[in-house]
PDB file of C-alpha atoms in Angstrom:
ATOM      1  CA  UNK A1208      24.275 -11.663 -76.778  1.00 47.00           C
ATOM      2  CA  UNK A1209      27.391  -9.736 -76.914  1.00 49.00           C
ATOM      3  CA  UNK A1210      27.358  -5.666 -78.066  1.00 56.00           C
ATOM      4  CA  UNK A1211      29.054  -6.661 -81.333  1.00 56.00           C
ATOM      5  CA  UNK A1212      26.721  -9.210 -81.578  1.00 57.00           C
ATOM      6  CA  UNK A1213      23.574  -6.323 -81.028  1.00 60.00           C
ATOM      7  CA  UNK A1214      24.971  -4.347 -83.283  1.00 67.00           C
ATOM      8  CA  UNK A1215      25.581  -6.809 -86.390  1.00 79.00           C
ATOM      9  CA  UNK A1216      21.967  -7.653 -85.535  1.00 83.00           C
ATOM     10  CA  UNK A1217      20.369  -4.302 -85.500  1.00 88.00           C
ATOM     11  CA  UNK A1218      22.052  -3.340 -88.658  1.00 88.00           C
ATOM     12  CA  UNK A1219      20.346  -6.533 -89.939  1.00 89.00           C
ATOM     13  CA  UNK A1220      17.216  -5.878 -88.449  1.00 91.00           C
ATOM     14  CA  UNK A1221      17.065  -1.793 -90.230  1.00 93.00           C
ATOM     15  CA  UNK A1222      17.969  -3.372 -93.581  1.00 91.00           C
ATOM     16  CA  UNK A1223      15.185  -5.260 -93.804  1.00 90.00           C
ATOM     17  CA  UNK A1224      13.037  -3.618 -92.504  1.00 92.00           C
ATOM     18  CA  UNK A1225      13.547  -0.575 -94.986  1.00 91.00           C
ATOM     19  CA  UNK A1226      13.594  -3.254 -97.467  1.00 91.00           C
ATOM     20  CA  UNK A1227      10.389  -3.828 -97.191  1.00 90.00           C
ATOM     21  CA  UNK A1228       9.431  -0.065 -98.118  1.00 89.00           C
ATOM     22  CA  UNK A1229       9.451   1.720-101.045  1.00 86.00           C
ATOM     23  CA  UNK A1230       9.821   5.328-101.630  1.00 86.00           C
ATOM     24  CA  UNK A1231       6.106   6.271-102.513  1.00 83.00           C
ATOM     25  CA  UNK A1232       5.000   4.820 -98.925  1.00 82.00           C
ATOM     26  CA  UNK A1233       7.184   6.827 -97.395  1.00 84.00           C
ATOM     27  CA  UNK A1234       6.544  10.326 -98.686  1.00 82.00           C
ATOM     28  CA  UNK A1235      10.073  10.220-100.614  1.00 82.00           C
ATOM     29  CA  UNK A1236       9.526  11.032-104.884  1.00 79.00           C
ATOM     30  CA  UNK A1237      10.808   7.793-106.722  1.00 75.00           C
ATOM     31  CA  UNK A1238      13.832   7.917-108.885  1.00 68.00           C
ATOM     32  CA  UNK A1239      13.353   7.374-112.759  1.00 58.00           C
ATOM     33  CA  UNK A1240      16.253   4.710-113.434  1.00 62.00           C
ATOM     34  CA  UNK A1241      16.291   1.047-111.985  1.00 67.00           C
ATOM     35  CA  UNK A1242      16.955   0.570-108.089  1.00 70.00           C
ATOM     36  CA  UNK A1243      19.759  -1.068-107.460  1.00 72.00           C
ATOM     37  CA  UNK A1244      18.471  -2.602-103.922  1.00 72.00           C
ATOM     38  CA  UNK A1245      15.131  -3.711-102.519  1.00 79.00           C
ATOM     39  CA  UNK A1246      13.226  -1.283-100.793  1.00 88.00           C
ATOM     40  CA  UNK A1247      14.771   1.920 -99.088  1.00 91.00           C
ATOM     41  CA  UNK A1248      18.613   3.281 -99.845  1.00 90.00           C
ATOM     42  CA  UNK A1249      20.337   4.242 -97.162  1.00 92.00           C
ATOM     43  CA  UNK A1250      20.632   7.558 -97.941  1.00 92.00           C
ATOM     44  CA  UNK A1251      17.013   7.697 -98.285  1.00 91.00           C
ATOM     45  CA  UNK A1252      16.580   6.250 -94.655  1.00 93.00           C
ATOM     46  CA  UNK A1253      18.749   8.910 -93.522  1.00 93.00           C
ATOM     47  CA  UNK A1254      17.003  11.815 -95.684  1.00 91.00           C
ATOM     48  CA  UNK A1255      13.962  10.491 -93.170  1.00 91.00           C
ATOM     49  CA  UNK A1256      15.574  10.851 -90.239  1.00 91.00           C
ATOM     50  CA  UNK A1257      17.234  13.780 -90.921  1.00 90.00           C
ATOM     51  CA  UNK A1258      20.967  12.830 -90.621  1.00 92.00           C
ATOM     52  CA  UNK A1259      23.786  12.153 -92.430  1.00 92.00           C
ATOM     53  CA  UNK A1260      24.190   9.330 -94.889  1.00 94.00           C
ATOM     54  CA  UNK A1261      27.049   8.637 -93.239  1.00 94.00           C
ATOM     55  CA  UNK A1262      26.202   8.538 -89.537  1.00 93.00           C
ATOM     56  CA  UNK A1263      23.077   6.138 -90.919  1.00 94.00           C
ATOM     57  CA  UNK A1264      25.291   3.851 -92.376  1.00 94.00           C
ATOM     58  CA  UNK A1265      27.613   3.402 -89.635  1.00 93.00           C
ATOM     59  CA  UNK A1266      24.456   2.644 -87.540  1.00 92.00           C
ATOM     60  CA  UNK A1267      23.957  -0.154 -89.810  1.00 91.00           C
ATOM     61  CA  UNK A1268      27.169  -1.363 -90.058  1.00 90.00           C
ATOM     62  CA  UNK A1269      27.352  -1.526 -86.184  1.00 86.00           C
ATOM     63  CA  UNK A1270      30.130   1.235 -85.993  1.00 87.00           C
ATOM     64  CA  UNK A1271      28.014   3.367 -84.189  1.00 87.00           C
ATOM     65  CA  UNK A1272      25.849   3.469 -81.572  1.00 87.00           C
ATOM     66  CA  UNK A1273      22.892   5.790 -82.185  1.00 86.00           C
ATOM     67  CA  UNK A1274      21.476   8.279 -79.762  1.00 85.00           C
ATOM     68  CA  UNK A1275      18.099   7.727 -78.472  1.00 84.00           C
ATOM     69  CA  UNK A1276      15.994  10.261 -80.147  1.00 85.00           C
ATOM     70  CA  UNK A1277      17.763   9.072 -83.342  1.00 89.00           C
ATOM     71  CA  UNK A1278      16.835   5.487 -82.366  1.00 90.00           C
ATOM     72  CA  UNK A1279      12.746   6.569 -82.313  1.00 88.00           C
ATOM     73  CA  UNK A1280      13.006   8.930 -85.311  1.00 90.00           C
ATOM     74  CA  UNK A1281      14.448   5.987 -86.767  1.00 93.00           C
ATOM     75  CA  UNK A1282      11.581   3.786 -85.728  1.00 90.00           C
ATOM     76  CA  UNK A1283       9.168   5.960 -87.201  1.00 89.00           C
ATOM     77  CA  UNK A1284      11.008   6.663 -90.490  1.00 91.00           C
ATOM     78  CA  UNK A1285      10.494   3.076 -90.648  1.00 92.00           C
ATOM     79  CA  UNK A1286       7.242   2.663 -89.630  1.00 90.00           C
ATOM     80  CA  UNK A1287       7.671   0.546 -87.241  1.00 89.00           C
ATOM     81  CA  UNK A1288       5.012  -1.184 -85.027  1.00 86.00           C
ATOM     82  CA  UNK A1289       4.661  -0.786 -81.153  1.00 82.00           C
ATOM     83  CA  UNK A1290       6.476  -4.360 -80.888  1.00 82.00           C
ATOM     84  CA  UNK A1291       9.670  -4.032 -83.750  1.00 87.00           C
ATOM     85  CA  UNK A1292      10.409  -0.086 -82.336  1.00 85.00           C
ATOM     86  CA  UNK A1293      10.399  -2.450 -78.865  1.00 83.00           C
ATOM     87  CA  UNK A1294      13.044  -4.713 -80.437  1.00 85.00           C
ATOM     88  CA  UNK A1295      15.070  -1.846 -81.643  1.00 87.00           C
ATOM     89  CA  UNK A1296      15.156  -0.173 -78.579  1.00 84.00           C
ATOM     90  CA  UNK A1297      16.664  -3.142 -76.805  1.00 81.00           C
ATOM     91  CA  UNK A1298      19.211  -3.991 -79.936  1.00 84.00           C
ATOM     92  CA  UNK A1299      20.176   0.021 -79.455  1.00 84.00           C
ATOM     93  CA  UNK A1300      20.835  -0.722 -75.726  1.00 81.00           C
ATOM     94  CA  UNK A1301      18.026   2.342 -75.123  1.00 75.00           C
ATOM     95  CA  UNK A1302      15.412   0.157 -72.383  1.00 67.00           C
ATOM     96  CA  UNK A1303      17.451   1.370 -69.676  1.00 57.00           C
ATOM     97  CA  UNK A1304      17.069   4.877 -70.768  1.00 50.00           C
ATOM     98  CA  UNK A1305      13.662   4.405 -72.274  1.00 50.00           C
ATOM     99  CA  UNK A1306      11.638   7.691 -71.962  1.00 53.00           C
ATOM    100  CA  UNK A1307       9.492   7.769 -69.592  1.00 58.00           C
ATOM    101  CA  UNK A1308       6.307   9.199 -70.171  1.00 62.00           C
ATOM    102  CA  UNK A1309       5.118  12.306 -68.131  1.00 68.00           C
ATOM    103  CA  UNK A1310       2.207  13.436 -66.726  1.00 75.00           C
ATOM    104  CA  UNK A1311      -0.327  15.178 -68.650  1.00 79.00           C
ATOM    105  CA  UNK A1312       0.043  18.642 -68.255  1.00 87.00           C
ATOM    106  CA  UNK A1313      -3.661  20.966 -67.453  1.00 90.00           C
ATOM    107  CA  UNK A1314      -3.424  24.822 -67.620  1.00 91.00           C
ATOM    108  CA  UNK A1315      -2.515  26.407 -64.422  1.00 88.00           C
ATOM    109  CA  UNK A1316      -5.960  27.694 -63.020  1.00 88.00           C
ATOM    110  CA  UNK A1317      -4.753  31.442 -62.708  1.00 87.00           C
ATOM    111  CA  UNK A1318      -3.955  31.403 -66.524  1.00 89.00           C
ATOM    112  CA  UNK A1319      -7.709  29.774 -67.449  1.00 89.00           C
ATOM    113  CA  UNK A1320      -9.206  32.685 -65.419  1.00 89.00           C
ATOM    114  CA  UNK A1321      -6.751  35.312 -67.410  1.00 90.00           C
ATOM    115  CA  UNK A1322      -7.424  34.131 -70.506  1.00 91.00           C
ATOM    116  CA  UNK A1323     -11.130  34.184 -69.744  1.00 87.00           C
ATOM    117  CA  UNK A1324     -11.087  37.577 -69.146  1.00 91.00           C
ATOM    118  CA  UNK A1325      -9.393  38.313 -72.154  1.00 91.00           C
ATOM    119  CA  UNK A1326     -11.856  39.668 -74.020  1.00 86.00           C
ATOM    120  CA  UNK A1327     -10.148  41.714 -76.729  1.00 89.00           C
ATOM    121  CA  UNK A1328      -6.884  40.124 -77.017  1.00 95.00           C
ATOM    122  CA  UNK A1329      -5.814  36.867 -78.400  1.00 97.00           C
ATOM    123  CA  UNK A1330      -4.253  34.886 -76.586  1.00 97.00           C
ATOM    124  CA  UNK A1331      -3.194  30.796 -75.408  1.00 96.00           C
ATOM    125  CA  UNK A1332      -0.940  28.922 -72.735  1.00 96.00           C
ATOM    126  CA  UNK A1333       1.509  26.647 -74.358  1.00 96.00           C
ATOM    127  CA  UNK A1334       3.066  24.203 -72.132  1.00 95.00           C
ATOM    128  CA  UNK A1335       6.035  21.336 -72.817  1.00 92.00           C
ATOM    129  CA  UNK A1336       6.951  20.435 -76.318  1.00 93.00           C
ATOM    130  CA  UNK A1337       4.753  23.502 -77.451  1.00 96.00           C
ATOM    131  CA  UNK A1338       1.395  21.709 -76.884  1.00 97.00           C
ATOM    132  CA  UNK A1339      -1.892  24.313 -76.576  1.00 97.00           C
ATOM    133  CA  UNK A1340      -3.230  23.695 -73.139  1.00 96.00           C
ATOM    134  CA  UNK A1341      -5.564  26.005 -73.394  1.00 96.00           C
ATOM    135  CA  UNK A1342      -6.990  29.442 -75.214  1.00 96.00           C
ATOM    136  CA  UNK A1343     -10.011  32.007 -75.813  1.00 94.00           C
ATOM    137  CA  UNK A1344     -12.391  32.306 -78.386  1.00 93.00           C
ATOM    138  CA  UNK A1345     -10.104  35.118 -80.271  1.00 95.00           C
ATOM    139  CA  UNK A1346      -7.408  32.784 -80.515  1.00 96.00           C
ATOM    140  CA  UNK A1347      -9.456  30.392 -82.343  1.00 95.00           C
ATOM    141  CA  UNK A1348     -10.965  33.010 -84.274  1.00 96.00           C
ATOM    142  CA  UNK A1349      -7.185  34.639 -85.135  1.00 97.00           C
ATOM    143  CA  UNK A1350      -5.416  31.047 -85.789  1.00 97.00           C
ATOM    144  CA  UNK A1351      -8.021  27.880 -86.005  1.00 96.00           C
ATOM    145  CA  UNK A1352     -10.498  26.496 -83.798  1.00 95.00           C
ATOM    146  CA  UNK A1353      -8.627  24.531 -81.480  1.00 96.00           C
ATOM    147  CA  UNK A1354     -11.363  22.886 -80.093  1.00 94.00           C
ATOM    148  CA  UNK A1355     -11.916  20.906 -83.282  1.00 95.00           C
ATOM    149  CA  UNK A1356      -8.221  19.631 -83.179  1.00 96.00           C
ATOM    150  CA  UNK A1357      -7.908  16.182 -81.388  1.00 95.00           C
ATOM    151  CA  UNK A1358      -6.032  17.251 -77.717  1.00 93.00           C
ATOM    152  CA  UNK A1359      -3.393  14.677 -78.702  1.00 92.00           C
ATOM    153  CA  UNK A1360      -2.396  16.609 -81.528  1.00 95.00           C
ATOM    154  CA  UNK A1361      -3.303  20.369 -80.423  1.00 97.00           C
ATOM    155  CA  UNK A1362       0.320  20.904 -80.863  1.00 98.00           C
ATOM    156  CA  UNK A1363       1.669  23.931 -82.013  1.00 98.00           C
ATOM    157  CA  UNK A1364       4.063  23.148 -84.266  1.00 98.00           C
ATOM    158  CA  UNK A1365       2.079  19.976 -85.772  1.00 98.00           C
ATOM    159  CA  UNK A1366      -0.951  22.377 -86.557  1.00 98.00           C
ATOM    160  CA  UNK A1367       1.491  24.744 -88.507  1.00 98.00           C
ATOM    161  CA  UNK A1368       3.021  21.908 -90.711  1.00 98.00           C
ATOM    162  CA  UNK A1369      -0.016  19.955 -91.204  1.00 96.00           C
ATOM    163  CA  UNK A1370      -2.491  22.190 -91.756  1.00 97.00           C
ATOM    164  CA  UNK A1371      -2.097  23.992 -94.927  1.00 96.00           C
ATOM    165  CA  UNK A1372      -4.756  27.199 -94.367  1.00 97.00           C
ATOM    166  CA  UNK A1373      -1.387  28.102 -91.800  1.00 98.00           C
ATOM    167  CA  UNK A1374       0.612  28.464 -95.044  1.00 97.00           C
ATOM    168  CA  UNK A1375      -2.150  31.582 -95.906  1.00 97.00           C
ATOM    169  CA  UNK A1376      -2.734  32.694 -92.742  1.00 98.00           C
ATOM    170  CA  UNK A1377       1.055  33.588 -92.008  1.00 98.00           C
ATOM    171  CA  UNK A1378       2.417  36.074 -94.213  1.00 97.00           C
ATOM    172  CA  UNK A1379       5.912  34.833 -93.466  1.00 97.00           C
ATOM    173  CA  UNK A1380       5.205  31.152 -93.371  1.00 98.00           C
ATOM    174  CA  UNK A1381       8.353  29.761 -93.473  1.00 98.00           C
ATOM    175  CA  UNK A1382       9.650  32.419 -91.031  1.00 97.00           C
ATOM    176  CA  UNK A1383       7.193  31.291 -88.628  1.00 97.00           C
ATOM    177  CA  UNK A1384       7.675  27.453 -89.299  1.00 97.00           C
ATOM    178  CA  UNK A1385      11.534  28.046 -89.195  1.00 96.00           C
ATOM    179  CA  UNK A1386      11.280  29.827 -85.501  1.00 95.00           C
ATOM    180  CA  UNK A1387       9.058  26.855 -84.537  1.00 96.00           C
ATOM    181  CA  UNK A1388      11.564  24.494 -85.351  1.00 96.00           C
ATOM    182  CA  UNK A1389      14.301  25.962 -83.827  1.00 93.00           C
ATOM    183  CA  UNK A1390      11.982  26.401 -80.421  1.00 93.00           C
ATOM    184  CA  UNK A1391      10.738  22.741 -80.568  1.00 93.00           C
ATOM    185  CA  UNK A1392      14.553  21.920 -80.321  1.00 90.00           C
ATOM    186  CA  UNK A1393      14.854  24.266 -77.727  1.00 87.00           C
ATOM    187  CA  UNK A1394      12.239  22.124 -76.284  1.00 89.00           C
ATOM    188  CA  UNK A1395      13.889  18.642 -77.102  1.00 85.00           C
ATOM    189  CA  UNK A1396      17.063  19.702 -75.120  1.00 78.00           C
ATOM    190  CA  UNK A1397      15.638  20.963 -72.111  1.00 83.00           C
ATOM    191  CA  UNK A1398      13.485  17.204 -72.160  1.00 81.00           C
ATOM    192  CA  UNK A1399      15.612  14.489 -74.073  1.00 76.00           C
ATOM    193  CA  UNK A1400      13.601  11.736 -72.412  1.00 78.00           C
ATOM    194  CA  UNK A1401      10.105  12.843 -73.361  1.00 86.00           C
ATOM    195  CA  UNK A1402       8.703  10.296 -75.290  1.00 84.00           C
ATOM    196  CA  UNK A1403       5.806  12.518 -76.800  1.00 88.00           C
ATOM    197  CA  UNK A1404       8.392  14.692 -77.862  1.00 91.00           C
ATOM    198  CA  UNK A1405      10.523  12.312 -79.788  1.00 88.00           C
ATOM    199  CA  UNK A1406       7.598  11.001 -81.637  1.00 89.00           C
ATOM    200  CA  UNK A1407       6.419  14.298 -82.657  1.00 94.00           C
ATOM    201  CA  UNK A1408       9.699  14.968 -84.135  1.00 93.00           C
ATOM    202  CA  UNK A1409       9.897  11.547 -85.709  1.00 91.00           C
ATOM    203  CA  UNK A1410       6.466  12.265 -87.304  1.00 93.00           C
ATOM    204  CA  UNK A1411       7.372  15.327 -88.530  1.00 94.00           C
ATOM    205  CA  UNK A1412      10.747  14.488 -90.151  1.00 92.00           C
ATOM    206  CA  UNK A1413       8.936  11.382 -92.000  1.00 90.00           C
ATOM    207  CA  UNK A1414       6.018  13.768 -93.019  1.00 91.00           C
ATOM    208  CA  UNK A1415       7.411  16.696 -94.137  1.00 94.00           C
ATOM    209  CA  UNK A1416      10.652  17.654 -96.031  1.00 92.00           C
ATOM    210  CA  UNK A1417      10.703  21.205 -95.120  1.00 95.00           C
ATOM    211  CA  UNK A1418      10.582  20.008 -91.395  1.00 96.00           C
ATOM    212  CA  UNK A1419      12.859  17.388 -92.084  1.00 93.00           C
ATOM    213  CA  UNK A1420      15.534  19.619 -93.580  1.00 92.00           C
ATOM    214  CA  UNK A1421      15.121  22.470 -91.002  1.00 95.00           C
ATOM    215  CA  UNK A1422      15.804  19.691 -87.799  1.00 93.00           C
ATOM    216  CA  UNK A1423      18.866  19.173 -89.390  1.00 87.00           C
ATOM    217  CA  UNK A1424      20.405  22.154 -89.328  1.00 86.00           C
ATOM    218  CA  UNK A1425      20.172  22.254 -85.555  1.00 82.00           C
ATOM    219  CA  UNK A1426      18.884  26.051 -84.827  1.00 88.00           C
ATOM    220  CA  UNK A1427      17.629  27.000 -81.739  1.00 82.00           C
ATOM    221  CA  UNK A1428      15.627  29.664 -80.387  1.00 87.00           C
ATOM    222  CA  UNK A1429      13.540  30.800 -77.392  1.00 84.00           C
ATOM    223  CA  UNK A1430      10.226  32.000 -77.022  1.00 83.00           C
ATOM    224  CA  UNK A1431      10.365  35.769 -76.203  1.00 87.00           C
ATOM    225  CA  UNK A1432       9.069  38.231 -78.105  1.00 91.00           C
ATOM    226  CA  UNK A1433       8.162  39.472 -81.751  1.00 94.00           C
ATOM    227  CA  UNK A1434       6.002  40.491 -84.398  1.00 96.00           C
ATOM    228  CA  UNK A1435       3.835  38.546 -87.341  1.00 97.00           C
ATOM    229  CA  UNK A1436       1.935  39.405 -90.364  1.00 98.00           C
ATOM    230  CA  UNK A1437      -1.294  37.309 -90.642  1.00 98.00           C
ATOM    231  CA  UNK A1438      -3.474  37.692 -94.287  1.00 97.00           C
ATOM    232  CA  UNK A1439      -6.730  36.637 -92.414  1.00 97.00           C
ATOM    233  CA  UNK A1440      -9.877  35.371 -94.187  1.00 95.00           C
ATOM    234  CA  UNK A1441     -12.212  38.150 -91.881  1.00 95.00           C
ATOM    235  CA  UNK A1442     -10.115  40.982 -90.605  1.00 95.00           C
ATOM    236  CA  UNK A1443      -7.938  41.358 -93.513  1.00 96.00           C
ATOM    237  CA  UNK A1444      -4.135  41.832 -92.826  1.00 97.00           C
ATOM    238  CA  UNK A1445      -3.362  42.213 -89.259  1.00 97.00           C
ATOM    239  CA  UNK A1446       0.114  42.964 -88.172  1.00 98.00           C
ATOM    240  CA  UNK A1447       0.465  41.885 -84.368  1.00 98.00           C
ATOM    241  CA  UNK A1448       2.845  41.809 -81.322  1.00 97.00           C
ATOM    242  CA  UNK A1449       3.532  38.673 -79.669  1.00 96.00           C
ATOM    243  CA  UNK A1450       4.591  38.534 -76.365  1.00 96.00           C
ATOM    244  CA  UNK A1451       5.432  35.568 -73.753  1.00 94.00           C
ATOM    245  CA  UNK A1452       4.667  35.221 -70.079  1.00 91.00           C
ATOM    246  CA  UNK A1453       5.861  32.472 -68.214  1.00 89.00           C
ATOM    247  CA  UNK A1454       4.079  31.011 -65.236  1.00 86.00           C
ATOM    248  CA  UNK A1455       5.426  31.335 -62.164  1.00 83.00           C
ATOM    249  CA  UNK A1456       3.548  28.342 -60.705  1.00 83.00           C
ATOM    250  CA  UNK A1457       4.732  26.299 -63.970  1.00 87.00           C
ATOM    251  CA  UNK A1458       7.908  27.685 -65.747  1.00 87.00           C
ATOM    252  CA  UNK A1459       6.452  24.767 -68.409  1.00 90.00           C
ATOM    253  CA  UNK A1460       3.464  27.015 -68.968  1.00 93.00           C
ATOM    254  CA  UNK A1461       3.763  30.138 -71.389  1.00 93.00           C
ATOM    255  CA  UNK A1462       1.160  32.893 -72.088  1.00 94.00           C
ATOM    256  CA  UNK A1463       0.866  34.126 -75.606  1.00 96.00           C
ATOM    257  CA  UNK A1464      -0.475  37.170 -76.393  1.00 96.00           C
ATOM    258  CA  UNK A1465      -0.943  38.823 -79.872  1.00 97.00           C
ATOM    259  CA  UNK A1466      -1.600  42.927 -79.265  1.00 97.00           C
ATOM    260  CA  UNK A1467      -1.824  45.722 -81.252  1.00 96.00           C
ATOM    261  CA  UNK A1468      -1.528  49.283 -80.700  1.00 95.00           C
ATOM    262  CA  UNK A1469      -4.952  51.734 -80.621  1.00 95.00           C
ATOM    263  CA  UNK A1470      -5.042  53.639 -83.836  1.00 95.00           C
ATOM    264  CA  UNK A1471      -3.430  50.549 -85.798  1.00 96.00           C
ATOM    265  CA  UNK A1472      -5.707  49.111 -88.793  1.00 96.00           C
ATOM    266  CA  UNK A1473      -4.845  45.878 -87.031  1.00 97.00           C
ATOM    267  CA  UNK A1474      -6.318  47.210 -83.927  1.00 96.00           C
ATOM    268  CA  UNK A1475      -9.265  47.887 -85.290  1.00 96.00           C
ATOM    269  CA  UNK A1476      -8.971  44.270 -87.391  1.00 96.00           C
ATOM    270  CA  UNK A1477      -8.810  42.752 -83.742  1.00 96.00           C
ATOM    271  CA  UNK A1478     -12.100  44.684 -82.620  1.00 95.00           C
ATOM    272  CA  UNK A1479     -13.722  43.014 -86.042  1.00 95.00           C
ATOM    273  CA  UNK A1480     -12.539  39.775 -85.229  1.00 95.00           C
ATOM    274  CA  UNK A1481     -13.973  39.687 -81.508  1.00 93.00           C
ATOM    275  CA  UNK A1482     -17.072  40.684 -82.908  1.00 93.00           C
ATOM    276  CA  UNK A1483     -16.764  37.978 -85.823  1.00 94.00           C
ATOM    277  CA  UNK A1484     -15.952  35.350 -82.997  1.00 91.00           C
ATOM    278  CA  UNK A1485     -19.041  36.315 -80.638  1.00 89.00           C
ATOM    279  CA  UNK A1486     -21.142  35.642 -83.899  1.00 90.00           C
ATOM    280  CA  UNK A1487     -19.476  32.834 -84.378  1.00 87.00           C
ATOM    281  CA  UNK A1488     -19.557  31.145 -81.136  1.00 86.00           C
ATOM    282  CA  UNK A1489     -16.392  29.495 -80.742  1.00 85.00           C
ATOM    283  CA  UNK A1490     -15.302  28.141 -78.101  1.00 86.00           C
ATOM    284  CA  UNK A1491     -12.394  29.040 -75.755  1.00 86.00           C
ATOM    285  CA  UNK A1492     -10.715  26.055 -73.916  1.00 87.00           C
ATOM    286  CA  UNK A1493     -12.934  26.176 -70.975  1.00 75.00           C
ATOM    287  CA  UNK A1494     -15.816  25.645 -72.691  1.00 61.00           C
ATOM    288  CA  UNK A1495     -14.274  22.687 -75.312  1.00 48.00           C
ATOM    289  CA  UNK A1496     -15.270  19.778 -73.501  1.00 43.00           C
TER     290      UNK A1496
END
């Protein structure tokens, strides 16, 4: 088959597929007047992937040849099965760049013993496309017990959008979900052939409009350094430091650490909380399972 010949095809192939959904499936609120085509518009298949109308529809029409992480938030805008995101991977001429998938990454021993001898601080090691690899009971105490979050999706960034106590617990939610964004893309340049990575964004744009919208406008950011109000259930309002250490053994592996200074109400809210979290018994990553 020649690449013209690909191309008429995969436009073919996306057209019926979002034919056969409907707005409602898809997250996307339904229009009050008639449709004028089956299934998804265009611009609503786009709205999902977060691009353009325009650079959607000249993927369809075969005037354009899409970009691989476009290609898989495509597939999963369209919720497509393991074999059809297959198919349109080979129409999109992407199985000789397929992603490959990479090892799973474990905490770097020296940063399991630090965090287990953090006692009074909260803190967690994030590693490649902001996944927790690991954290101590005052992290779960401060943020949510990450031991009760399936290790495929103890992601960062998935936790914040999908779990809705993070839109009470963070002052500033949208500040915080905004920064997260703009890191995950960080994170998506440094590693355009992670797989995991791609699929998390493609998720999230299908999922969530607020994610959606904020991919689009292609921010980036780094993690460094800063400070966030939480409104916490136990300790009341706790205004922390964050701070980032990067591994030397793993430049892939990041310490977090939320601080306060002595004297601070938060200090003392971070004393309460430790104290909460012993009572509590919940378990740092060592001691997950």
């Amino acid at each position: 088959m020649t690449r013209h010949a690909h191309r008429n095809e995969l436009g073919e192939f996306l057209k019926q597929r979002r034919s056969e959904l409907n707005p409602r499936t898809v997250g996307l609120p339904e229009s009050a007047g008639p449709r004028r085509v089956k299934g998804l518009r265009r611009e609503e298949v786009a709205q999902l992937a977060a691009i353009s109308t325009d650079y959607y529809t000249r993927i369809e029409q075969g005037r354009l040849q899409a970009s691989t992480p476009v290609v898989y938030t495509l597939a999963q805008a369209l919720h497509l099965d393991d074999d059809q995101r297959a198919y349109l991977l080979e129409l999109a001429g992407k199985t000789g760049a397929r992603p490959r998938r990479r090892p799973v990454q474990k905490v770097q021993p020296q940063l399991q013993r630090l965090l287990d001898d953090l006692s009074s601080t909260p803190a967690l090691v994030m590693g490649r496309r902001m996944d927790i690899l690991a954290w101590n009971s005052l992290a779960a105490a401060l943020v949510t017990n990450y031991a009760q979050v399936p290790e495929k999706k103890r992601n960062y960034t998935r936790i914040l959008f999908s779990d809705p106590l993070m839109r009470t617990l963070y002052a500033d939610w949208e500040g915080v979900a905004r920064m997260a964004v703009a890191q995950l893309r960080m994170e998506a340049a440094k590693y355009p052939d992670d797989a995991r990575l791609m699929a998390l964004v493609g998720e999230l744009c299908v999922q969530d409009p607020d994610f959606r919208k904020w991919w689009a406008a292609h921010h980036v950011s780094s993690l460094t350094v800063g400070t966030k109000t939480l409104h916490h259930p136990v300790a009341g309002e706790l205004v922390l430091d964050w701070d980032t250490l990067t591994a030397s053994t793993d430049p892939d592996q990041q310490l977090i650490v939320w601080t306060a200074a002595v004297g601070t109400p938060a200090h003392d809210g971070l004393r309460i909380l430790a104290s909460w979290a012993a009572d509590q018994n919940l378990p740092a990553s060592n001691t997950a399972g």
